[in-house]
Amino acid sequence: MAQQAVDAPAYDASSIQVLEGLSAVRRRPGMYIGSTDARGLHHLVTEVVDNSIDEVLAGACTEIAVTLHPDGSCSVRDNGRGIPVEVHPKYNRPTLEIVMTVLHAGSKFDRNTYKVSGGLHGVGVHVVNALSEWLEVRVCRNGQEYFQRYERGAPVAPLRIDGTADRTGTETRFKPDATILETTAFDRETIARRLKELSFLNAGVTIHFRDERNGSYETFHHAGGITEFVEDLNQASNVLFKPPIYLHTKRDSTDIEVALQYNDGYNESSIAFVNNINTVDGGTHVVGLRAALTRTLNDYARGRGFFKGDKEGLSGEDVREGLTSVLSVKVLEPQFEGQTKARLGNSEVKGQVESAVNEKLAEYLEEHPTTGQSLVLKAVQASQAREAARKARELTRRKGLLEGGGLPGKLADCHTRDPAESELFIVEGDSAGGTAKQGRDREFQAVLPLRGKILNVEKARLDKMLENEQIRALIMAIGIGIGDEQDMSSLRYHKIILMTDADVDGAHIRTLLLTLFYRKMPGLIGEGRVYIAQAPLYRLQKGARVRYAYSDEERDREVTEFGGMKGVTIQRYKGLGEMNSDQLAETTMRPGARTLLKVTVDDAVRANELFQILMGEEVEPRRLYIQDHAVEVTNLDI
Ligand code: 0RA
């Protein structure tokens, strides 16, 4: 194979600038990729994939292949036009090298289309390069195949031609630098989730995903685009109409795509993207969509005589009950705001989305009167339930005050009044509750025992929930309120710890509690206040030596450490109630000795997936899911 250096001047002063740029990235990686943990690591993959997606948006690419290699590297290959290799007029070096070492690929070679850029996104592939032990890029273009290798961001040799090529495209393979990133182990699920999302958002693109570490292979291709996305989100729900309402239109330079469908549930599952970036904090595009829904459904209902008086009307929350929607806009110059840069700020987009959705939705309702009627009826019921809930809440509050301080009788509160120091253990059953009360440190640990099953909030409206004694006790103890009236500043405990048995019932109660928190007190999970206590599964004893094991593997390890089974007694705990208060305190409650898992749920897609599994009938996938995903395992207080 021919190997020749591409004609370019030798290294000079400009390469020194490049090295300085790289060392800035390596010195402060967090500034570029947010963090150096697993999230930052996956950000590198996203960055490289997004560059190929930009090529899809430009209409120049149809296939992307992502591969995780056994050597710890990741490669991304596309069939786009290939990154230009021609000598860059300003830098006097091959453009490819400039893209890989200094520039954002899109910035100076404006492809004049929508780009995945802004905020933490679109920092440029040179950042990935700088944070990689090595990176190799292959470009097929002009009938040639070009190759260059970099180590820690710096080219180790000039761009060379590796032979001829009868296709075009770019392949980037990189190995994250373990001296900078805290973890370099790619998580297949995290990457698959993003690739699946991208294949919905860019209808027609085919994304191949191989994990050569275990031989798995998946393809993501959704010709139906975001319509299929909505169908996917609703797969476990009873939908009110099929197929989802879909619109795709342009207002000025903004490309607007919406798919929406209602189900017979009470929650909303809406996701919004700007240039393929998940805007978890919403923004002007979301405001526009919501305004259009409220306006159009109210107009429709009023026009058909659904309201008695002029004052009657549907609120935004009413019309979003049971809504599943995906909104995807493409904006030429997106302004991302907020701490995580996950909110769209462009003010013009609100009106653009609003007018597009108004028009399309009104037309849909005219053409589908039966569906229109059922949507309005559902929203009217939601409105009535909301009113009932408001009254019930009022009652709960007044009753709470009468009963003294508004605290439930079952709560064994802690002495300190400082929420930052206080912990609330929510315990399953009165018996384990009693043990926990004895084992706790009264100064800062409170215990609330819950009896029996608590209500499934997925299947109940707020007014029904407030009739439930267990839920009322929880609301009073936690202190922030529920539903639309929430005030995180009145949170009474900064750690809310679920302590349930390691059996099916325990998992069920934990699921219901997590659902309640996620759906009705989202601030708690959002601010990282919810934890799961890890109680041991086994107690091992040999003579005076006692060990606890939290998994089967750990049990086996301990047995080995004891020097075999001889003289070892193993007790399997079936529930918290089998421990005495000292044991419970020592293994599960006392800071310094215990392990807590912090509960986080990143995005709506994941949450949706999570609750479908959590609410499903199968217990085993649920248990595995809780262990593997739902709960990002953060070991604290070990
Ligand atoms: C700048 C200009 C052109 C293409 C690209 C960048 C490009 C970048 C990446 C990154 C990953 N894959 C890519 N594919 C293309 C257009 C060049 C032309 O007009 O031929």
XYZ file of C-alpha atoms and ligand atoms in Angstrom:
658
model
C 0.000 0.000 0.000
C 1.306 3.416 -0.961
C 2.287 5.515 1.980
C 3.240 9.039 1.286
C 3.151 12.231 3.310
C 0.656 14.829 2.148
C 2.366 17.944 0.953
C 2.458 20.336 3.863
C 5.122 22.461 5.473
C 7.150 21.058 8.320
C 6.210 21.899 11.880
C 6.669 25.513 12.836
C 5.494 28.132 15.293
C 1.817 27.268 14.723
C 2.348 23.755 16.037
C 3.510 25.242 19.306
C 0.160 27.029 19.571
C -1.549 23.728 18.979
C 0.343 22.104 21.821
C -0.587 24.956 24.127
C -4.228 24.543 23.186
C -4.084 20.833 23.918
C -2.469 21.263 27.281
C -5.208 23.734 28.251
C -7.788 21.013 27.569
C -5.749 18.432 29.448
C -5.233 20.742 32.412
C -8.903 21.581 32.813
C -10.895 18.798 31.131
C -14.020 19.606 33.133
C -14.311 22.936 31.366
C -14.731 21.105 28.070
C -16.535 17.867 28.857
C -18.241 18.765 32.133
C -16.547 16.145 34.299
C -13.959 13.381 34.184
C -16.249 10.638 35.487
C -18.322 8.184 33.454
C -20.430 11.028 32.185
C -17.413 12.886 30.824
C -16.115 9.689 29.262
C -19.353 9.122 27.360
C -19.338 12.731 26.360
C -16.297 11.933 24.236
C -18.291 9.358 22.280
C -21.189 11.763 21.907
C -18.882 14.421 20.574
C -17.481 12.185 17.851
C -20.884 10.755 16.933
C -22.430 14.231 16.820
C -19.900 15.254 14.196
C -21.144 12.449 11.986
C -24.735 13.417 12.760
C -23.954 16.937 11.556
C -23.047 15.296 8.283
C -26.451 13.528 8.333
C -28.152 16.872 8.937
C -26.294 18.220 5.915
C -27.882 15.413 3.896
C -24.487 13.906 3.119
C -24.437 10.808 5.328
C -26.752 7.785 5.736
C -24.776 5.289 7.811
C -22.805 5.472 11.017
C -21.019 2.578 12.700
C -19.960 2.805 16.315
C -17.702 0.095 17.722
C -16.318 -0.541 21.178
C -13.047 -2.410 20.784
C -11.461 -4.898 23.192
C -8.411 -2.623 23.581
C -10.582 0.006 25.270
C -10.903 2.226 22.220
C -14.044 3.387 20.462
C -14.423 3.992 16.750
C -17.014 5.965 14.827
C -17.253 5.579 11.069
C -19.552 7.433 8.697
C -20.193 7.574 4.961
C -20.239 11.361 4.778
C -18.094 13.523 2.545
C -15.021 13.055 4.694
C -13.349 15.809 6.674
C -11.548 18.081 4.191
C -7.819 17.348 3.914
C -6.851 20.256 1.685
C -4.316 22.695 3.081
C -6.038 25.220 5.278
C -5.369 28.739 3.998
C -4.978 30.320 7.397
C -2.990 27.607 9.168
C -1.135 26.358 6.140
C -1.642 22.752 7.200
C -4.104 20.036 6.149
C -7.582 21.003 7.325
C -8.057 17.538 8.834
C -5.135 18.118 11.148
C -6.508 21.526 12.113
C -9.941 20.021 12.853
C -8.273 17.362 14.985
C -6.086 19.749 16.906
C -7.667 23.197 17.096
C -10.958 23.900 15.439
C -14.486 22.772 15.769
C -15.106 20.957 12.480
C -18.200 22.948 11.832
C -17.086 26.391 12.792
C -14.699 27.552 10.132
C -16.030 25.362 7.353
C -19.519 26.418 7.795
C -21.547 23.786 6.140
C -24.366 26.275 6.481
C -26.779 23.872 8.095
C -28.013 23.063 11.569
C -25.261 21.913 13.793
C -25.092 20.105 17.042
C -23.398 22.906 18.868
C -23.526 25.171 21.864
C -22.772 24.774 25.509
C -21.005 21.608 26.453
C -22.055 20.173 23.121
C -20.036 20.595 20.009
C -16.834 21.478 21.806
C -15.000 19.944 18.891
C -13.300 16.671 18.208
C -9.935 18.215 19.107
C -11.087 18.020 22.729
C -11.622 14.274 22.346
C -8.190 14.069 20.758
C -6.529 15.966 23.598
C -8.117 13.622 26.144
C -7.134 10.430 24.329
C -4.064 8.317 24.888
C -4.169 7.960 21.116
C -6.522 8.792 18.287
C -6.417 7.628 14.687
C -8.414 9.189 11.899
C -9.036 7.827 8.418
C -10.668 9.915 5.737
C -11.784 8.697 2.347
C -12.109 11.561 -0.061
C -10.945 12.550 -3.542
C -10.405 8.863 -4.355
C -7.746 8.561 -1.648
C -7.576 7.209 1.857
C -5.824 9.519 4.312
C -4.550 8.573 7.747
C -3.114 10.343 10.742
C -2.334 9.263 14.288
C -2.159 11.462 17.370
C -1.031 10.800 20.909
C -2.521 12.875 23.706
C -3.716 15.240 21.003
C -0.477 15.843 19.123
C 0.181 14.371 15.680
C 2.919 11.732 15.770
C 3.498 12.003 12.010
C 2.231 14.109 9.126
C -1.014 13.231 7.391
C -0.305 10.441 4.951
C -2.051 8.787 2.043
C -2.690 5.109 2.678
C -3.952 4.144 -0.758
C -6.954 4.715 -2.958
C -10.617 4.712 -1.980
C -13.783 4.366 -4.008
C -16.009 5.780 -1.307
C -16.099 8.795 0.996
C -16.317 9.026 4.744
C -14.562 9.515 8.047
C -13.468 7.052 10.710
C -12.238 8.221 14.083
C -10.903 5.730 16.600
C -9.761 6.881 20.014
C -8.627 5.470 23.323
C -9.535 7.688 26.276
C -6.589 8.740 28.423
C -6.737 6.912 31.753
C -4.388 9.443 33.340
C -7.088 12.110 32.950
C -10.398 10.286 33.048
C -11.413 8.634 36.311
C -12.995 5.792 34.403
C -12.335 4.593 30.871
C -14.812 1.712 30.768
C -17.495 2.464 28.186
C -21.002 1.491 29.187
C -22.812 -0.186 26.338
C -26.262 0.800 27.610
C -25.442 4.477 27.898
C -24.129 4.592 24.356
C -26.930 2.441 22.934
C -29.519 4.727 24.498
C -28.065 7.795 22.807
C -27.682 6.035 19.448
C -31.264 4.837 19.574
C -32.401 8.366 20.339
C -30.378 9.736 17.419
C -31.890 7.170 15.064
C -35.388 8.337 16.036
C -34.430 11.977 15.651
C -32.808 11.504 12.253
C -35.289 9.314 10.421
C -33.599 7.206 7.812
C -30.093 7.122 9.215
C -28.791 3.655 10.039
C -26.580 3.349 13.086
C -24.676 0.128 13.681
C -23.447 -0.507 17.179
C -20.956 -3.248 17.918
C -19.493 -4.119 21.260
C -16.532 -6.292 20.368
C -15.795 -6.779 24.044
C -18.715 -9.226 24.256
C -19.647 -9.685 20.625
C -23.010 -7.915 20.782
C -24.418 -6.067 17.785
C -27.440 -3.803 17.325
C -28.722 -1.626 14.496
C -30.838 1.423 15.001
C -32.966 2.552 12.104
C -36.347 4.223 12.371
C -37.846 5.268 9.077
C -40.799 6.625 11.054
C -38.610 9.037 13.015
C -40.118 10.757 16.035
C -43.524 9.216 15.349
C -41.920 5.883 16.140
C -40.222 7.501 19.117
C -43.631 8.398 20.580
C -44.965 4.926 19.808
C -41.952 3.482 21.572
C -42.509 5.648 24.642
C -46.158 4.635 24.689
C -45.596 0.947 24.028
C -46.838 -0.104 27.445
C -49.770 2.335 27.583
C -53.332 2.355 26.335
C -53.331 5.064 23.714
C -56.384 7.180 22.926
C -55.719 7.311 19.188
C -53.381 5.924 16.555
C -51.105 6.891 14.900
C -49.599 9.824 16.810
C -50.335 13.315 15.500
C -47.321 14.385 13.474
C -46.214 17.642 11.948
C -43.094 18.746 10.162
C -42.814 22.296 8.971
C -40.561 25.317 8.804
C -40.990 28.801 10.192
C -38.305 31.145 8.866
C -35.113 29.163 9.232
C -36.407 27.011 12.109
C -37.279 23.438 11.260
C -40.060 22.143 13.519
C -41.068 18.532 14.037
C -43.586 17.310 16.591
C -45.197 13.948 17.273
C -47.751 13.548 20.034
C -50.188 11.028 21.347
C -52.337 10.696 24.460
C -52.683 7.656 26.675
C -55.256 6.934 29.364
C -52.756 7.529 32.189
C -52.293 10.596 34.335
C -48.699 11.498 33.704
C -46.915 13.423 31.012
C -43.945 12.063 29.084
C -42.608 14.818 26.914
C -39.129 15.179 25.505
C -37.696 18.064 23.555
C -34.608 18.394 21.397
C -32.794 21.248 19.752
C -30.427 20.196 16.979
C -30.575 16.664 18.396
C -29.626 17.803 21.890
C -31.986 16.772 24.653
C -33.062 20.005 26.323
C -33.984 18.554 29.696
C -34.624 22.010 31.130
C -36.990 22.948 28.323
C -36.898 26.443 26.887
C -38.735 28.587 24.369
C -39.590 25.690 22.048
C -41.308 23.828 24.883
C -43.142 26.967 25.993
C -44.417 27.347 22.425
C -45.658 23.755 22.254
C -47.432 24.004 25.597
C -49.062 27.323 24.732
C -50.372 25.844 21.487
C -51.820 22.770 23.203
C -53.599 24.802 25.856
C -54.893 27.341 23.390
C -56.063 24.908 20.735
C -57.794 22.492 23.092
C -59.529 25.354 24.910
C -60.707 26.897 21.640
C -61.949 23.551 20.468
C -63.754 22.766 23.725
C -65.340 26.199 23.897
C -66.415 26.042 20.257
C -68.182 22.734 20.899
C -69.945 23.899 24.024
C -67.983 21.901 26.598
C -67.830 24.780 29.061
C -70.764 26.212 30.924
C -69.538 29.681 31.759
C -67.004 32.003 30.158
C -64.659 31.548 33.093
C -64.352 27.822 32.704
C -61.265 26.597 30.937
C -58.521 24.012 30.848
C -55.136 24.669 32.398
C -51.828 23.657 30.858
C -51.567 20.770 33.288
C -55.054 19.591 32.382
C -54.277 19.344 28.683
C -50.956 17.617 29.335
C -52.361 14.812 31.426
C -51.605 11.552 29.601
C -49.605 13.352 26.934
C -46.597 11.732 25.299
C -44.740 14.024 22.942
C -41.458 14.454 21.163
C -40.553 17.906 19.938
C -37.508 18.305 17.745
C -36.477 21.681 16.403
C -33.477 22.630 14.337
C -32.274 26.137 14.951
C -29.467 27.833 13.028
C -27.891 29.582 15.968
C -29.185 28.002 19.155
C -28.552 29.780 22.426
C -28.332 27.284 25.253
C -28.886 28.659 28.723
C -28.794 27.582 32.329
C -26.179 25.832 34.367
C -26.258 22.649 32.332
C -26.880 24.451 29.032
C -29.931 22.287 28.566
C -32.497 25.050 27.991
C -33.157 26.843 24.702
C -33.114 30.625 24.980
C -33.921 31.854 21.452
C -37.077 33.910 21.974
C -38.252 33.737 18.343
C -38.664 29.969 18.579
C -41.631 30.152 20.968
C -43.880 31.851 18.425
C -42.625 29.682 15.600
C -43.462 26.436 17.385
C -46.701 27.817 18.788
C -48.093 28.886 15.432
C -47.033 25.671 13.713
C -48.640 23.465 16.368
C -51.792 25.609 16.629
C -52.378 25.250 12.953
C -51.737 21.538 12.716
C -53.584 20.566 15.874
C -56.709 22.585 15.039
C -56.758 20.926 11.645
C -56.339 17.485 13.197
C -59.181 18.060 15.659
C -61.488 19.271 12.876
C -60.755 16.135 10.916
C -61.015 13.745 13.869
C -64.023 14.865 15.932
C -64.274 11.641 17.966
C -60.656 11.882 19.063
C -61.120 15.602 19.720
C -64.048 14.884 21.986
C -62.217 12.212 23.990
C -59.187 14.465 24.484
C -61.323 17.304 25.752
C -63.279 15.003 28.050
C -60.078 13.691 29.526
C -58.763 17.194 30.107
C -62.045 18.274 31.709
C -61.824 15.301 34.083
C -58.237 16.221 34.857
C -59.388 19.700 35.685
C -62.074 18.416 38.059
C -59.610 16.051 39.733
C -57.181 18.903 40.218
C -59.851 20.913 41.959
C -60.690 17.933 44.190
C -56.997 17.487 44.977
C -56.681 21.107 45.950
C -59.506 20.684 48.444
C -58.065 17.423 49.785
C -54.686 19.065 50.229
C -56.240 21.939 52.060
C -57.967 19.442 54.334
C -54.746 17.495 54.898
C -53.026 20.683 55.890
C -55.730 21.789 58.309
C -56.036 18.338 59.807
C -52.266 18.175 60.158
C -52.246 21.415 62.085
C -54.984 20.225 64.418
C -53.080 17.021 65.109
C -50.122 18.976 66.304
C -47.263 20.320 64.241
C -48.532 18.573 61.170
C -46.424 15.495 61.825
C -47.789 11.986 61.492
C -48.163 9.949 64.667
C -45.985 7.100 63.410
C -42.982 9.307 62.849
C -40.158 9.026 65.378
C -38.538 12.352 64.673
C -34.941 13.310 65.344
C -33.842 15.945 67.823
C -31.963 18.304 65.566
C -34.016 20.834 63.662
C -31.356 21.350 61.019
C -32.554 19.681 57.785
C -29.010 19.552 56.419
C -28.046 17.174 59.224
C -31.292 15.249 59.382
C -32.068 11.895 57.842
C -35.419 10.206 57.408
C -35.488 6.402 57.235
C -38.621 5.113 55.566
C -39.001 1.575 56.787
C -41.268 -1.217 55.696
C -43.537 -2.546 58.413
C -43.993 -1.805 62.107
C -41.616 -4.503 63.290
C -38.608 -3.378 61.278
C -39.705 0.144 62.149
C -39.348 -0.707 65.833
C -35.866 -2.138 65.309
C -34.828 0.932 63.344
C -36.154 3.226 66.068
C -33.969 1.443 68.607
C -30.945 1.325 66.371
C -30.976 4.910 65.149
C -29.043 7.882 66.425
C -31.903 9.987 67.761
C -29.956 13.154 67.355
C -30.228 13.258 63.548
C -32.034 10.107 62.405
C -35.819 9.949 62.136
C -37.826 6.824 61.346
C -41.166 6.524 59.586
C -42.586 3.002 59.363
C -44.990 2.314 56.513
C -47.487 -0.463 56.857
C -48.488 -2.748 54.003
C -48.675 -1.701 50.411
C -48.750 1.889 49.470
C -50.857 3.146 46.598
C -49.590 2.832 43.034
C -49.348 6.452 41.976
C -48.941 5.542 38.297
C -52.547 4.501 38.377
C -54.049 7.219 40.558
C -54.779 10.892 40.323
C -53.643 13.292 42.974
C -57.018 13.483 44.725
C -57.085 9.678 45.194
C -53.528 9.699 46.424
C -54.311 12.201 49.114
C -56.995 9.907 50.513
C -54.282 7.371 51.290
C -53.060 7.466 54.886
C -49.521 6.257 54.094
C -49.067 8.915 51.476
C -50.391 11.625 53.749
C -47.929 10.570 56.445
C -45.082 10.770 53.945
C -46.087 14.182 52.691
C -46.308 15.566 56.208
C -42.997 14.081 57.298
C -41.085 15.251 54.227
C -42.584 18.700 54.393
C -42.321 20.010 50.821
C -45.912 19.371 49.733
C -46.932 17.502 46.615
C -47.902 18.033 42.994
C -47.895 21.592 41.734
C -47.496 23.024 45.244
C -43.962 22.137 46.143
C -41.456 24.044 48.147
C -38.045 22.445 48.408
C -36.994 24.997 51.012
C -39.308 23.377 53.545
C -37.705 19.983 53.111
C -37.274 18.568 56.615
C -34.514 16.039 55.894
C -31.701 16.302 53.393
C -31.393 12.544 53.211
C -34.487 10.464 52.634
C -33.464 6.859 52.927
C -35.575 3.945 51.776
C -34.900 0.920 53.926
C -36.865 -2.081 52.681
C -36.458 -5.836 52.774
C -34.392 -7.474 50.070
C -37.369 -9.484 48.847
C -40.141 -9.029 46.315
C -42.384 -7.063 48.652
C -39.519 -4.800 49.592
C -38.689 -4.175 45.949
C -42.336 -3.417 45.290
C -42.644 -0.870 48.073
C -39.381 0.725 47.033
C -40.646 0.969 43.478
C -43.871 2.594 44.545
C -41.998 5.086 46.692
C -39.566 5.912 43.902
C -42.461 6.384 41.526
C -44.216 8.651 43.990
C -41.098 10.754 44.425
C -40.289 10.884 40.735
C -43.789 11.772 39.599
C -45.068 13.899 42.416
C -42.040 15.283 44.256
C -39.523 15.504 41.415
C -37.406 18.008 43.308
C -36.365 15.288 45.751
C -34.703 13.093 43.145
C -33.580 16.078 41.091
C -31.634 17.448 44.034
C -30.263 14.039 44.961
C -32.062 13.702 48.304
C -33.281 10.126 47.896
C -31.129 7.159 48.890
C -31.509 3.441 49.178
C -30.047 1.730 52.203
C -28.097 -1.431 51.540
C -28.906 -4.035 54.130
C -26.713 -7.136 54.257
C -28.014 -10.399 52.851
C -25.803 -12.632 54.993
C -24.147 -12.752 58.365
C -21.106 -15.019 58.564
C -19.576 -16.104 61.823
C -16.566 -18.167 62.765
C -15.783 -18.135 66.451
C -15.767 -14.523 67.536
C -15.271 -13.230 64.023
C -18.369 -11.770 62.349
C -18.685 -10.532 58.789
C -21.623 -9.248 56.765
C -22.080 -9.824 53.043
C -24.242 -7.699 50.763
C -24.235 -10.078 47.779
C -23.630 -13.725 46.982
C -20.195 -12.926 45.576
C -19.253 -11.124 48.727
C -20.446 -14.062 50.811
C -18.245 -16.415 48.815
C -15.285 -14.067 49.175
C -15.731 -13.918 52.920
C -15.925 -17.707 53.121
C -12.613 -17.881 51.295
C -11.146 -15.352 53.676
C -12.320 -17.367 56.633
C -10.258 -20.177 55.100
C -13.182 -22.303 53.945
C -16.578 -23.381 55.201
C -15.292 -25.315 58.196
C -16.741 -23.884 61.404
C -18.470 -21.041 59.576
C -22.147 -20.378 60.194
C -24.003 -18.415 57.594
C -27.271 -16.709 58.376
C -29.349 -15.449 55.476
C -31.417 -12.405 56.322
C -34.819 -12.565 54.736
C -35.878 -9.254 56.129
C -34.721 -6.334 58.194
C -36.794 -7.675 61.060
C -34.373 -10.587 61.537
C -31.624 -8.257 62.657
C -31.455 -6.853 66.096
C -31.151 -3.107 66.490
C -27.364 -3.167 66.978
C -26.860 -5.230 63.879
C -29.134 -3.014 61.828
C -27.372 0.110 63.040
C -23.923 -1.340 62.417
C -24.607 -2.665 58.931
C -27.173 -0.358 57.437
C -27.766 2.856 59.341
C -24.634 4.267 60.905
C -22.663 6.720 58.743
C -19.190 5.366 58.330
C -20.350 1.760 58.402
C -23.238 1.741 55.951
C -23.472 1.966 52.173
C -26.104 4.179 50.638
C -27.077 4.268 46.993
C -28.094 7.628 45.670
C -31.083 7.631 43.328
C -30.736 9.609 40.130
C -32.814 9.576 36.982
C -31.209 11.464 34.157
C -33.705 11.963 31.469
C -37.313 11.381 30.575
C -36.613 8.533 28.155
C -34.725 6.684 30.801
C -37.309 7.405 33.431
C -39.996 6.154 31.131
C -38.097 2.977 30.395
C -37.441 2.636 34.068
C -41.060 2.874 35.140
C -42.226 0.522 32.442
C -39.886 -2.073 33.819
C -40.570 -1.194 37.424
C -44.309 -1.428 36.921
C -44.169 -4.570 34.836
C -45.145 -7.972 36.121
C -41.738 -9.578 35.943
C -39.795 -9.367 39.153
C -36.353 -10.484 38.042
C -35.774 -7.885 35.289
C -36.987 -5.321 37.736
C -34.489 -6.371 40.376
C -31.665 -6.411 37.850
C -32.699 -3.071 36.470
C -32.721 -1.453 39.857
C -29.263 -2.807 40.482
C -27.799 -1.960 37.119
C -29.323 1.263 35.960
C -32.072 3.067 37.736
C -30.013 3.761 40.685
C -26.653 5.110 39.805
C -24.586 3.453 42.402
C -22.787 6.051 44.361
C -21.139 4.542 47.362
C -21.211 6.951 50.193
C -20.223 6.764 53.798
C -18.392 3.469 53.417
C -16.180 20.230 7.224
C -16.628 20.357 5.906
C -17.211 19.278 5.263
C -17.345 18.077 5.923
C -16.914 17.942 7.228
C -16.347 19.023 7.892
C -17.084 16.651 7.931
C -16.770 16.519 9.292
C -16.934 15.296 9.900
C -16.724 14.806 11.175
C -17.079 13.459 11.190
N -17.482 13.118 9.966
C -17.406 14.216 9.152
N -17.721 14.331 7.862
C -17.554 15.539 7.264
C -17.711 19.405 3.865
C -16.617 19.124 2.904
C -17.095 19.130 1.456
O -17.772 20.075 1.067
O -16.813 18.156 0.766
